[in-house]
mmCIF file of N, CA and C in Angstrom:
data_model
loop_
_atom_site.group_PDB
_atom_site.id
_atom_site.type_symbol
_atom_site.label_atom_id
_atom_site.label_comp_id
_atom_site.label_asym_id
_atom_site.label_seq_id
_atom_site.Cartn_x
_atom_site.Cartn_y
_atom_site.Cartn_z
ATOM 1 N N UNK O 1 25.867 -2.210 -17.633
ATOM 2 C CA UNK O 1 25.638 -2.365 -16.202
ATOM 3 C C UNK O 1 24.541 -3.408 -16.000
ATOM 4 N N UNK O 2 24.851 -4.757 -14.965
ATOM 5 C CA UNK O 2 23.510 -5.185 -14.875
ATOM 6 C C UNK O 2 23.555 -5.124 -13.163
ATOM 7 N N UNK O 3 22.339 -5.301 -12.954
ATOM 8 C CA UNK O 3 21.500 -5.418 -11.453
ATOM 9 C C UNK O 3 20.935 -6.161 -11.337
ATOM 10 N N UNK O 4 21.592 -6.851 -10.234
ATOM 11 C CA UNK O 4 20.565 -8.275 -9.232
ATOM 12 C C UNK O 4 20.135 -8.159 -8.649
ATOM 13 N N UNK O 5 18.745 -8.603 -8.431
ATOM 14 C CA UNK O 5 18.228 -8.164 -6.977
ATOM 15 C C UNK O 5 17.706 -9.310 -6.410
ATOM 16 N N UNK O 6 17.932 -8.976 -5.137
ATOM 17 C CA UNK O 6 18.072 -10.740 -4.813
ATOM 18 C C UNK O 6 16.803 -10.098 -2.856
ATOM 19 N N UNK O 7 16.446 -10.515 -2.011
ATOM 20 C CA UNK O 7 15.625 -10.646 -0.712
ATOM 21 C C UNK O 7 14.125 -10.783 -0.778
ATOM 22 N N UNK O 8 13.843 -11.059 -2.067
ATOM 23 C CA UNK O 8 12.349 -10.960 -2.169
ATOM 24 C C UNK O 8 11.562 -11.747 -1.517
ATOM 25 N N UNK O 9 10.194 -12.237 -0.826
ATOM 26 C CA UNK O 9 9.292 -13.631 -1.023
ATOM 27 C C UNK O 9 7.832 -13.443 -0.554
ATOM 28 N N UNK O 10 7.719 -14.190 0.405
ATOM 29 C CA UNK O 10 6.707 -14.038 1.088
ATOM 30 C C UNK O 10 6.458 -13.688 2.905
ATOM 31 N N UNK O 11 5.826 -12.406 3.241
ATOM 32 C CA UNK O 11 5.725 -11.917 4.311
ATOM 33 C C UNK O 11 4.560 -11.493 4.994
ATOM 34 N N UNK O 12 4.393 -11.572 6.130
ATOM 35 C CA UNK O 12 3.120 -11.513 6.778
ATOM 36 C C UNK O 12 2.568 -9.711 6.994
ATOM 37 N N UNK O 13 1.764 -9.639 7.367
ATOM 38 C CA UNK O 13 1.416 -8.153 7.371
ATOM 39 C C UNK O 13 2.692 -7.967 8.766
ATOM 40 N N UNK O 14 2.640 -6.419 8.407
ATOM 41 C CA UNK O 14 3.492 -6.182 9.739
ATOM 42 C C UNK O 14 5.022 -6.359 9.722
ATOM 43 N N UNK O 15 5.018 -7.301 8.801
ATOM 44 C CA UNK O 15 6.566 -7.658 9.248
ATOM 45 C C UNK O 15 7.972 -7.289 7.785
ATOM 46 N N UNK O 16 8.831 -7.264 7.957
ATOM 47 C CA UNK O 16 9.934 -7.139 7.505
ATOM 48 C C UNK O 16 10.776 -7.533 6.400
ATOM 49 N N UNK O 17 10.929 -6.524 5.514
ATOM 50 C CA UNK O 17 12.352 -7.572 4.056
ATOM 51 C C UNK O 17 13.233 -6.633 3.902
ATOM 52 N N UNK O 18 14.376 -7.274 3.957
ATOM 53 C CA UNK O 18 15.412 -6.172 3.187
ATOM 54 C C UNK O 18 15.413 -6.902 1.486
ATOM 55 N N UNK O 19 15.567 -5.669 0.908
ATOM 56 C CA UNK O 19 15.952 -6.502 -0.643
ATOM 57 C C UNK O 19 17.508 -5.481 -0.850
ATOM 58 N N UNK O 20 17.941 -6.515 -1.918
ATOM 59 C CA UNK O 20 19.503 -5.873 -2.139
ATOM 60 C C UNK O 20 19.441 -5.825 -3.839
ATOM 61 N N UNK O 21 20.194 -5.005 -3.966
ATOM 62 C CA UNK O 21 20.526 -4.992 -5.444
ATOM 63 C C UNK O 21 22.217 -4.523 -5.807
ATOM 64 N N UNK O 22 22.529 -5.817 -6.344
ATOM 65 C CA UNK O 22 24.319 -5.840 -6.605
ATOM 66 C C UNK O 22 24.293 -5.661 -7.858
ATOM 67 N N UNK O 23 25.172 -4.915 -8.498
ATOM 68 C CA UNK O 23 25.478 -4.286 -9.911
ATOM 69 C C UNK O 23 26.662 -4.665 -10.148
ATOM 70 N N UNK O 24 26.901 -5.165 -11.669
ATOM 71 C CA UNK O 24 28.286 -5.242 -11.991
ATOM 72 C C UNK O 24 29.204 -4.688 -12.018
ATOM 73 N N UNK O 25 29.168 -3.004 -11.980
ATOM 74 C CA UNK O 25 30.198 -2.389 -12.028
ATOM 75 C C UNK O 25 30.035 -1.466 -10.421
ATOM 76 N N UNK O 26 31.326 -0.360 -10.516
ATOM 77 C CA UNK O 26 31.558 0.603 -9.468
ATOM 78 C C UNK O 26 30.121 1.362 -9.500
ATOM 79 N N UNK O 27 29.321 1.161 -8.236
ATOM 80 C CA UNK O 27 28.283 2.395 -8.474
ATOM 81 C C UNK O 27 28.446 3.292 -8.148
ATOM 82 N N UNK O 28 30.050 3.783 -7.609
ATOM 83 C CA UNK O 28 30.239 4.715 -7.344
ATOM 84 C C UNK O 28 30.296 6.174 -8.581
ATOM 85 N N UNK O 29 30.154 5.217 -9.848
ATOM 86 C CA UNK O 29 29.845 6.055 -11.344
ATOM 87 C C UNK O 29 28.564 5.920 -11.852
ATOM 88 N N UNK O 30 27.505 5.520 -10.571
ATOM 89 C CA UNK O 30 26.114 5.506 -11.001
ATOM 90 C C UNK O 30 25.447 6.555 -10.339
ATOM 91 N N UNK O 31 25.176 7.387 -10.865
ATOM 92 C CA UNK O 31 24.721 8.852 -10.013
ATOM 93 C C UNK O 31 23.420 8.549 -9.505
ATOM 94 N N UNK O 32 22.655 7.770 -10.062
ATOM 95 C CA UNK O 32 21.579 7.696 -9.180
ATOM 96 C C UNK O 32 21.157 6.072 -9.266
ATOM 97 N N UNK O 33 20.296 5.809 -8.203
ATOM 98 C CA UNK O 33 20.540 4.443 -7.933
ATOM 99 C C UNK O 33 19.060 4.000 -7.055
ATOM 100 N N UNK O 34 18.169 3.469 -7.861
ATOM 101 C CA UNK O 34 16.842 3.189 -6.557
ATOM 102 C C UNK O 34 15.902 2.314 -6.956
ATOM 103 N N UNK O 35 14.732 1.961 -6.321
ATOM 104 C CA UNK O 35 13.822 1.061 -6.283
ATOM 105 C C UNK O 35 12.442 1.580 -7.019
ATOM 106 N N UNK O 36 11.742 0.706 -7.925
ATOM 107 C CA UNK O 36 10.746 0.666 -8.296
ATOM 108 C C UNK O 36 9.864 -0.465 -8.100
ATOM 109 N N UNK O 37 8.615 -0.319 -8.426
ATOM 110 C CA UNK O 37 7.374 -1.546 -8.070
ATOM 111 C C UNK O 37 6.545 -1.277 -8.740
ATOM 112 N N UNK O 38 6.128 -2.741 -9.242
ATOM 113 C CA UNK O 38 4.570 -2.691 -9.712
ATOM 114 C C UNK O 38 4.135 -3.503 -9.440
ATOM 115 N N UNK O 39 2.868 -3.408 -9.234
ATOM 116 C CA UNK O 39 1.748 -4.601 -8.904
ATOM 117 C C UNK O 39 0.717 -5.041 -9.784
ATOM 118 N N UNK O 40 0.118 -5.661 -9.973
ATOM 119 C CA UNK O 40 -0.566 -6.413 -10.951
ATOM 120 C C UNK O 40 -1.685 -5.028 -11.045
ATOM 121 N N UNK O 41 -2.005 -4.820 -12.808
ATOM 122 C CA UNK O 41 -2.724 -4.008 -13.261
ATOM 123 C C UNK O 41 -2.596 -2.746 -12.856
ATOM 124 N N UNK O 42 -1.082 -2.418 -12.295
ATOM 125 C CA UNK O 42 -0.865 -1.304 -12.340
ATOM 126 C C UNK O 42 0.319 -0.822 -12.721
ATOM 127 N N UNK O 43 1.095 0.759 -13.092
ATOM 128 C CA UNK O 43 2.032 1.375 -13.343
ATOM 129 C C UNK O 43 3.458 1.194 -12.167
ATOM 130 N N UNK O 44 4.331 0.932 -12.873
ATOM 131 C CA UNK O 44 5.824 0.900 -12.276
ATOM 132 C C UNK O 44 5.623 2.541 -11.643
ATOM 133 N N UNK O 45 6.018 2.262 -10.514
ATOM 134 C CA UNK O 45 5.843 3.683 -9.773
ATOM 135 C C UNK O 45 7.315 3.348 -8.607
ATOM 136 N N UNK O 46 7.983 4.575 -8.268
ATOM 137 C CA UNK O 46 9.329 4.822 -7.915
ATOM 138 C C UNK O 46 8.835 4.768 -6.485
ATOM 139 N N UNK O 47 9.938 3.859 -5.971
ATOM 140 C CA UNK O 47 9.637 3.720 -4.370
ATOM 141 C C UNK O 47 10.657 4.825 -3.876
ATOM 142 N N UNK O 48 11.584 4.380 -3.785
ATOM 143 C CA UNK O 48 12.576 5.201 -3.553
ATOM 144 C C UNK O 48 14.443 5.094 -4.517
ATOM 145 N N UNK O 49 14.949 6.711 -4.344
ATOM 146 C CA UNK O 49 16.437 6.778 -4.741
ATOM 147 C C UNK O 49 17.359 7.390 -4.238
ATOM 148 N N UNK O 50 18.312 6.767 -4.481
ATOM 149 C CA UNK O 50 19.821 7.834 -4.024
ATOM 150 C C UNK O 50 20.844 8.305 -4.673
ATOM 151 N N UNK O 51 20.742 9.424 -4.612
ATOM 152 C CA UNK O 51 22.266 9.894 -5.692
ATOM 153 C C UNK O 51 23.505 9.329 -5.017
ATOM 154 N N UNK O 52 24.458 9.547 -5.917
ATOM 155 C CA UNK O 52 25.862 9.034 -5.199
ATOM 156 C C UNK O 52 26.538 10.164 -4.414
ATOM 157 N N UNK O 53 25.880 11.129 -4.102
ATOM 158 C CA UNK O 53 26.046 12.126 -2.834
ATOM 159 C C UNK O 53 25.457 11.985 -1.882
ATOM 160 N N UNK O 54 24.142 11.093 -1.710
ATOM 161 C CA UNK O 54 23.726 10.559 -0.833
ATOM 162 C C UNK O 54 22.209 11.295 -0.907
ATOM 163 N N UNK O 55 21.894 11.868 -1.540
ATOM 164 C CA UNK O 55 20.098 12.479 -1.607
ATOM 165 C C UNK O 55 19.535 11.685 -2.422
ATOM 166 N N UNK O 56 18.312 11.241 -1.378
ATOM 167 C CA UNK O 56 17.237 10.097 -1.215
ATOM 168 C C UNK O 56 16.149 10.841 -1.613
ATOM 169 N N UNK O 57 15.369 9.979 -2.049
ATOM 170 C CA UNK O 57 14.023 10.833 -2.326
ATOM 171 C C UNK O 57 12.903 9.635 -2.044
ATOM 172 N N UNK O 58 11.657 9.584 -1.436
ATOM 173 C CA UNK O 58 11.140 8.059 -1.221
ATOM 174 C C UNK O 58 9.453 8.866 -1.969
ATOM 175 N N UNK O 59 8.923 8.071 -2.126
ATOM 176 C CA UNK O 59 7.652 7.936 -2.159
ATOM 177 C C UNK O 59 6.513 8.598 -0.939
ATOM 178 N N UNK O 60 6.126 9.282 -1.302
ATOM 179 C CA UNK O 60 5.390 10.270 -0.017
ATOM 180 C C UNK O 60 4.668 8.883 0.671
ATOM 181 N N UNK O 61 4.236 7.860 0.313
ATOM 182 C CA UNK O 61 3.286 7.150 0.803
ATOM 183 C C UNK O 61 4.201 5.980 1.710
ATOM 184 N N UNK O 62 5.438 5.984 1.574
ATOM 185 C CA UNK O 62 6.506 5.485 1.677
ATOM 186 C C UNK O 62 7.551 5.699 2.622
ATOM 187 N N UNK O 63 7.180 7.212 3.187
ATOM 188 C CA UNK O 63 8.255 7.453 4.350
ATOM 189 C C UNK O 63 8.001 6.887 5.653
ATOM 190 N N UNK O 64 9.086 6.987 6.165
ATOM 191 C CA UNK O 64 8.739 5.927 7.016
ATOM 192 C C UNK O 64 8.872 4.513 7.490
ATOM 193 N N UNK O 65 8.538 4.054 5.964
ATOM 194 C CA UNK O 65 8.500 2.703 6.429
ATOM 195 C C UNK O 65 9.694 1.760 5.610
ATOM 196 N N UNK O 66 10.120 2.740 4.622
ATOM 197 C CA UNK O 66 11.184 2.184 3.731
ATOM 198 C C UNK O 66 12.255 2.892 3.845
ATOM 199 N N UNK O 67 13.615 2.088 3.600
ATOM 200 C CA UNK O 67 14.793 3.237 3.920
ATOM 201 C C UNK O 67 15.560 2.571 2.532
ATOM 202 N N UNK O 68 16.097 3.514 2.176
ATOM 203 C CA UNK O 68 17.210 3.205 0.709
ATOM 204 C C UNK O 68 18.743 3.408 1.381
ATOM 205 N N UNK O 69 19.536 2.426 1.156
ATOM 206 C CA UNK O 69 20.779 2.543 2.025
ATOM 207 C C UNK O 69 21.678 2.149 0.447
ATOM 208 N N UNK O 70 22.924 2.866 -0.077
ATOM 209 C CA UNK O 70 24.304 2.441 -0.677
ATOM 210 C C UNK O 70 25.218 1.834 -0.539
ATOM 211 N N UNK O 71 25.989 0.913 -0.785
ATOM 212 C CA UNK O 71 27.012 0.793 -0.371
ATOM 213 C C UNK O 71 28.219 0.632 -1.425
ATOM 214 N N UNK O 72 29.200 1.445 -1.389
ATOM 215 C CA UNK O 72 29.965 1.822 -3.068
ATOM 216 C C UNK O 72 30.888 0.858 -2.422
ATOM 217 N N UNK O 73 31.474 0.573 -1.546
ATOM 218 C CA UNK O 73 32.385 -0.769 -1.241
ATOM 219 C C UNK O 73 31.974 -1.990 -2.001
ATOM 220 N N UNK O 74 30.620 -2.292 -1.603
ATOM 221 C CA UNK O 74 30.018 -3.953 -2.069
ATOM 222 C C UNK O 74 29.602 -3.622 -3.289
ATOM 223 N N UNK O 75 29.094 -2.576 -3.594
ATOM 224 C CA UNK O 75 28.495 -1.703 -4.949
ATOM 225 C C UNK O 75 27.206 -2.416 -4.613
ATOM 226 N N UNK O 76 26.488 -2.293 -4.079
ATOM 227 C CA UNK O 76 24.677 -2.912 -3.475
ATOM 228 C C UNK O 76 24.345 -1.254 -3.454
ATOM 229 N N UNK O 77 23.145 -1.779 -3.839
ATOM 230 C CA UNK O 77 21.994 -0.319 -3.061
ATOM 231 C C UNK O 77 20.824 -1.460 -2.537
ATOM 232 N N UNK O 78 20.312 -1.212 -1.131
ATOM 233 C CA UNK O 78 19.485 -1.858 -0.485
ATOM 234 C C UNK O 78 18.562 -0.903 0.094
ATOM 235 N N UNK O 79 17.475 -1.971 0.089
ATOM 236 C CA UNK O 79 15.814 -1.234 0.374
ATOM 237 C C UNK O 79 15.359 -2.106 1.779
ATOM 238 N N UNK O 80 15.332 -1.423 2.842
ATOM 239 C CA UNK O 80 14.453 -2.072 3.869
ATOM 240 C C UNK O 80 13.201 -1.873 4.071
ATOM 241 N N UNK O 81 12.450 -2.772 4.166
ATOM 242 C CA UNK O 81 11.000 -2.254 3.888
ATOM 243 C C UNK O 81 10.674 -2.677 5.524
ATOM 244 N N UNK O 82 9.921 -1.822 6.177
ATOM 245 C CA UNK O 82 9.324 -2.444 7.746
ATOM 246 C C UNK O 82 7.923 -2.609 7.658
ATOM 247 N N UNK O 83 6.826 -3.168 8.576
ATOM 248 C CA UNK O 83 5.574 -2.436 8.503
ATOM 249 C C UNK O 83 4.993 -2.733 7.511
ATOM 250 N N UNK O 84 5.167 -4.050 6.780
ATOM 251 C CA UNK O 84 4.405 -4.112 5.337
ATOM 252 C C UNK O 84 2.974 -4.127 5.606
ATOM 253 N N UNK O 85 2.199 -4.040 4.332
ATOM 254 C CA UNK O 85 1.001 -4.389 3.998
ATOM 255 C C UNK O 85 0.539 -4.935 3.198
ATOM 256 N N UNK O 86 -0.377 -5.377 2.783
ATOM 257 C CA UNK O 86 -0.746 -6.241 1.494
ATOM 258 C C UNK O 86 -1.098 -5.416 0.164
ATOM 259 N N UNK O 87 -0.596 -4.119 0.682
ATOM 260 C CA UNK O 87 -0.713 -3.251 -0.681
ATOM 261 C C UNK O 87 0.577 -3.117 -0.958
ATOM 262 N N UNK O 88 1.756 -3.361 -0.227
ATOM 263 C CA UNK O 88 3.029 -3.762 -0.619
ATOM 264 C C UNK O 88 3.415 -4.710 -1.590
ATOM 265 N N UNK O 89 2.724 -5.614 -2.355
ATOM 266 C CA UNK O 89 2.859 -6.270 -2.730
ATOM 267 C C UNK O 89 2.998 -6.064 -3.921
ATOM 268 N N UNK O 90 3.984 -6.579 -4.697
ATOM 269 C CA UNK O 90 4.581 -5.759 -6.389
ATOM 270 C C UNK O 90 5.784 -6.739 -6.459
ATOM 271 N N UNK O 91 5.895 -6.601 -7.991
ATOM 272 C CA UNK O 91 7.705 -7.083 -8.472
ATOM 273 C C UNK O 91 8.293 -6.044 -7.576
ATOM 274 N N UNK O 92 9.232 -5.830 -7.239
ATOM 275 C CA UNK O 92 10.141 -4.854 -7.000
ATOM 276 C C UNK O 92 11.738 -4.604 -8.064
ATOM 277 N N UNK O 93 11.903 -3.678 -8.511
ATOM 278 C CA UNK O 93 12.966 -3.539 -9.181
ATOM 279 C C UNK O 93 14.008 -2.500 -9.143
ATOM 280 N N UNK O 94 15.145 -3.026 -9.449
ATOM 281 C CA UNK O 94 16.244 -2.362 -8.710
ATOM 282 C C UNK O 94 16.661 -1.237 -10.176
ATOM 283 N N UNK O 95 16.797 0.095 -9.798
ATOM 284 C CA UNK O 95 17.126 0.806 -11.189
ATOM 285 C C UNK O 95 18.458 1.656 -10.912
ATOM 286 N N UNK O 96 19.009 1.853 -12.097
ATOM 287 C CA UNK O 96 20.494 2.595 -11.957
ATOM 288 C C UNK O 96 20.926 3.410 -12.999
ATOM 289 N N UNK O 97 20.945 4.820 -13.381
ATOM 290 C CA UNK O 97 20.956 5.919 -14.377
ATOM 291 C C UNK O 97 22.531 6.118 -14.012
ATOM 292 N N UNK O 98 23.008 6.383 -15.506
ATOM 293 C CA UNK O 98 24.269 6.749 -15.333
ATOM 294 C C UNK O 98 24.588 7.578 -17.070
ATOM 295 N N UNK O 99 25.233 8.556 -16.704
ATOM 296 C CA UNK O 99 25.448 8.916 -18.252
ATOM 297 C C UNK O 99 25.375 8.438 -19.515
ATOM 298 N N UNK O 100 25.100 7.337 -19.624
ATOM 299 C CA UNK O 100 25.100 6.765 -20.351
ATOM 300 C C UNK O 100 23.460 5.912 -20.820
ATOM 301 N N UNK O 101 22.803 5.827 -19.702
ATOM 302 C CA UNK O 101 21.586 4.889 -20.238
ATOM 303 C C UNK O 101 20.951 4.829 -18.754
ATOM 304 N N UNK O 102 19.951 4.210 -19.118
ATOM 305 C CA UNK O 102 19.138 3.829 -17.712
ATOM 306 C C UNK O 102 18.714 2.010 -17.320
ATOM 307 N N UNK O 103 19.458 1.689 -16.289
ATOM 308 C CA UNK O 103 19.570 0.205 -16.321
ATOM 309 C C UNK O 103 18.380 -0.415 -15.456
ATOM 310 N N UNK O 104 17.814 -1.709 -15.378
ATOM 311 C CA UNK O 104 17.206 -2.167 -14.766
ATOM 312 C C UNK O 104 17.499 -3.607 -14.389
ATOM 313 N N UNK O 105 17.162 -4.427 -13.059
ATOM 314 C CA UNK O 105 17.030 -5.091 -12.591
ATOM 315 C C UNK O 105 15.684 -6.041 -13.341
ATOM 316 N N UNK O 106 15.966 -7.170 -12.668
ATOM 317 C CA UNK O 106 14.727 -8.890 -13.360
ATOM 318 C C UNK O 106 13.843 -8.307 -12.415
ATOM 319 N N UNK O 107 14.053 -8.097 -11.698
ATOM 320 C CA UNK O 107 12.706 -7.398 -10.513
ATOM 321 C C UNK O 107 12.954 -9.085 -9.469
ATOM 322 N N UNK O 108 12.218 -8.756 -8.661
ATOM 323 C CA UNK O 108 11.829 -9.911 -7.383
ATOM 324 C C UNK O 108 10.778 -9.470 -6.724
ATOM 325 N N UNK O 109 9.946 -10.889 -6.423
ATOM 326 C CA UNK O 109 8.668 -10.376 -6.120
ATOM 327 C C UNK O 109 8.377 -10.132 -4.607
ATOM 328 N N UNK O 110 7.380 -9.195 -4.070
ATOM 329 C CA UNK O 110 7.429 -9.253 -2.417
ATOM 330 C C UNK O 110 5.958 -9.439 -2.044
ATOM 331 N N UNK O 111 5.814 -10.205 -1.666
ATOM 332 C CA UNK O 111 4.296 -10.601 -1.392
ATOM 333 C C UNK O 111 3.791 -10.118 -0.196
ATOM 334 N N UNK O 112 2.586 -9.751 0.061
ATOM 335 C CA UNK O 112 2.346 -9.390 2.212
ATOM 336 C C UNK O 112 1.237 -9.877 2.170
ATOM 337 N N UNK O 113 1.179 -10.806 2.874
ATOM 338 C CA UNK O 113 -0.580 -11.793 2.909
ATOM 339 C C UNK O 113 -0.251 -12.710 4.031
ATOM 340 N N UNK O 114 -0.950 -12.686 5.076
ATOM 341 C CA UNK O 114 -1.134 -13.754 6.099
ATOM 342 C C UNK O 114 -1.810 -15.113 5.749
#
């Protein structure tokens, strides 16, 4: 399985990114499917996920302002982030567990700095 993740860059406080992550295969055989981040000198920590039944789980620090959306048609799982801050700022990476192994995304970076 690989994962692209592609909406990353640069954003002002306050304001808005969707990021997407397209996988090579059906994710409709990826039971779980979600976003991670790290930021410089610190631990990959789980933003948010979704099973392929549809239970999300986000980051307590995180509700709110991020939504994890599927889509088993396009096979994407997408992250809208609203409301950034400059503590938002991390690689972001797209992850995908499936019986078999646990896959990851190149990451893309999201910057929040005026």
């Amino acid at each position: 399985v690989q994962l692209v993740e592609s909406g990353g860059g640069l954003v002002q406080p306050g304001g808005s990114l969707r990021l997407s992550c397209a996988a090579s295969t059906s994710i409709a055989s990826i039971y779980v499917m979600g976003w991670y981040r790290q930021a410089p000198g610190k631990q990959r920590e789980l933003v948010a996920s979704m099973t392929s039944s549809g239970t999300t789980n986000y980051a307590d620090s995180l509700k709110g302002r991020f939504t994890i959306s599927r889509d088993n048609a396009k096979n994407t799982v997408d992250l809208q982030m609203n409301s950034l801050k400059p503590e938002d700022t991390a690689v972001y990476y797209c992850h995908g567990r499936t019986t078999f192994g646990v896959y990851w995304g190149q990451g893309t970076q999201v910057t929040v700095s005026s």
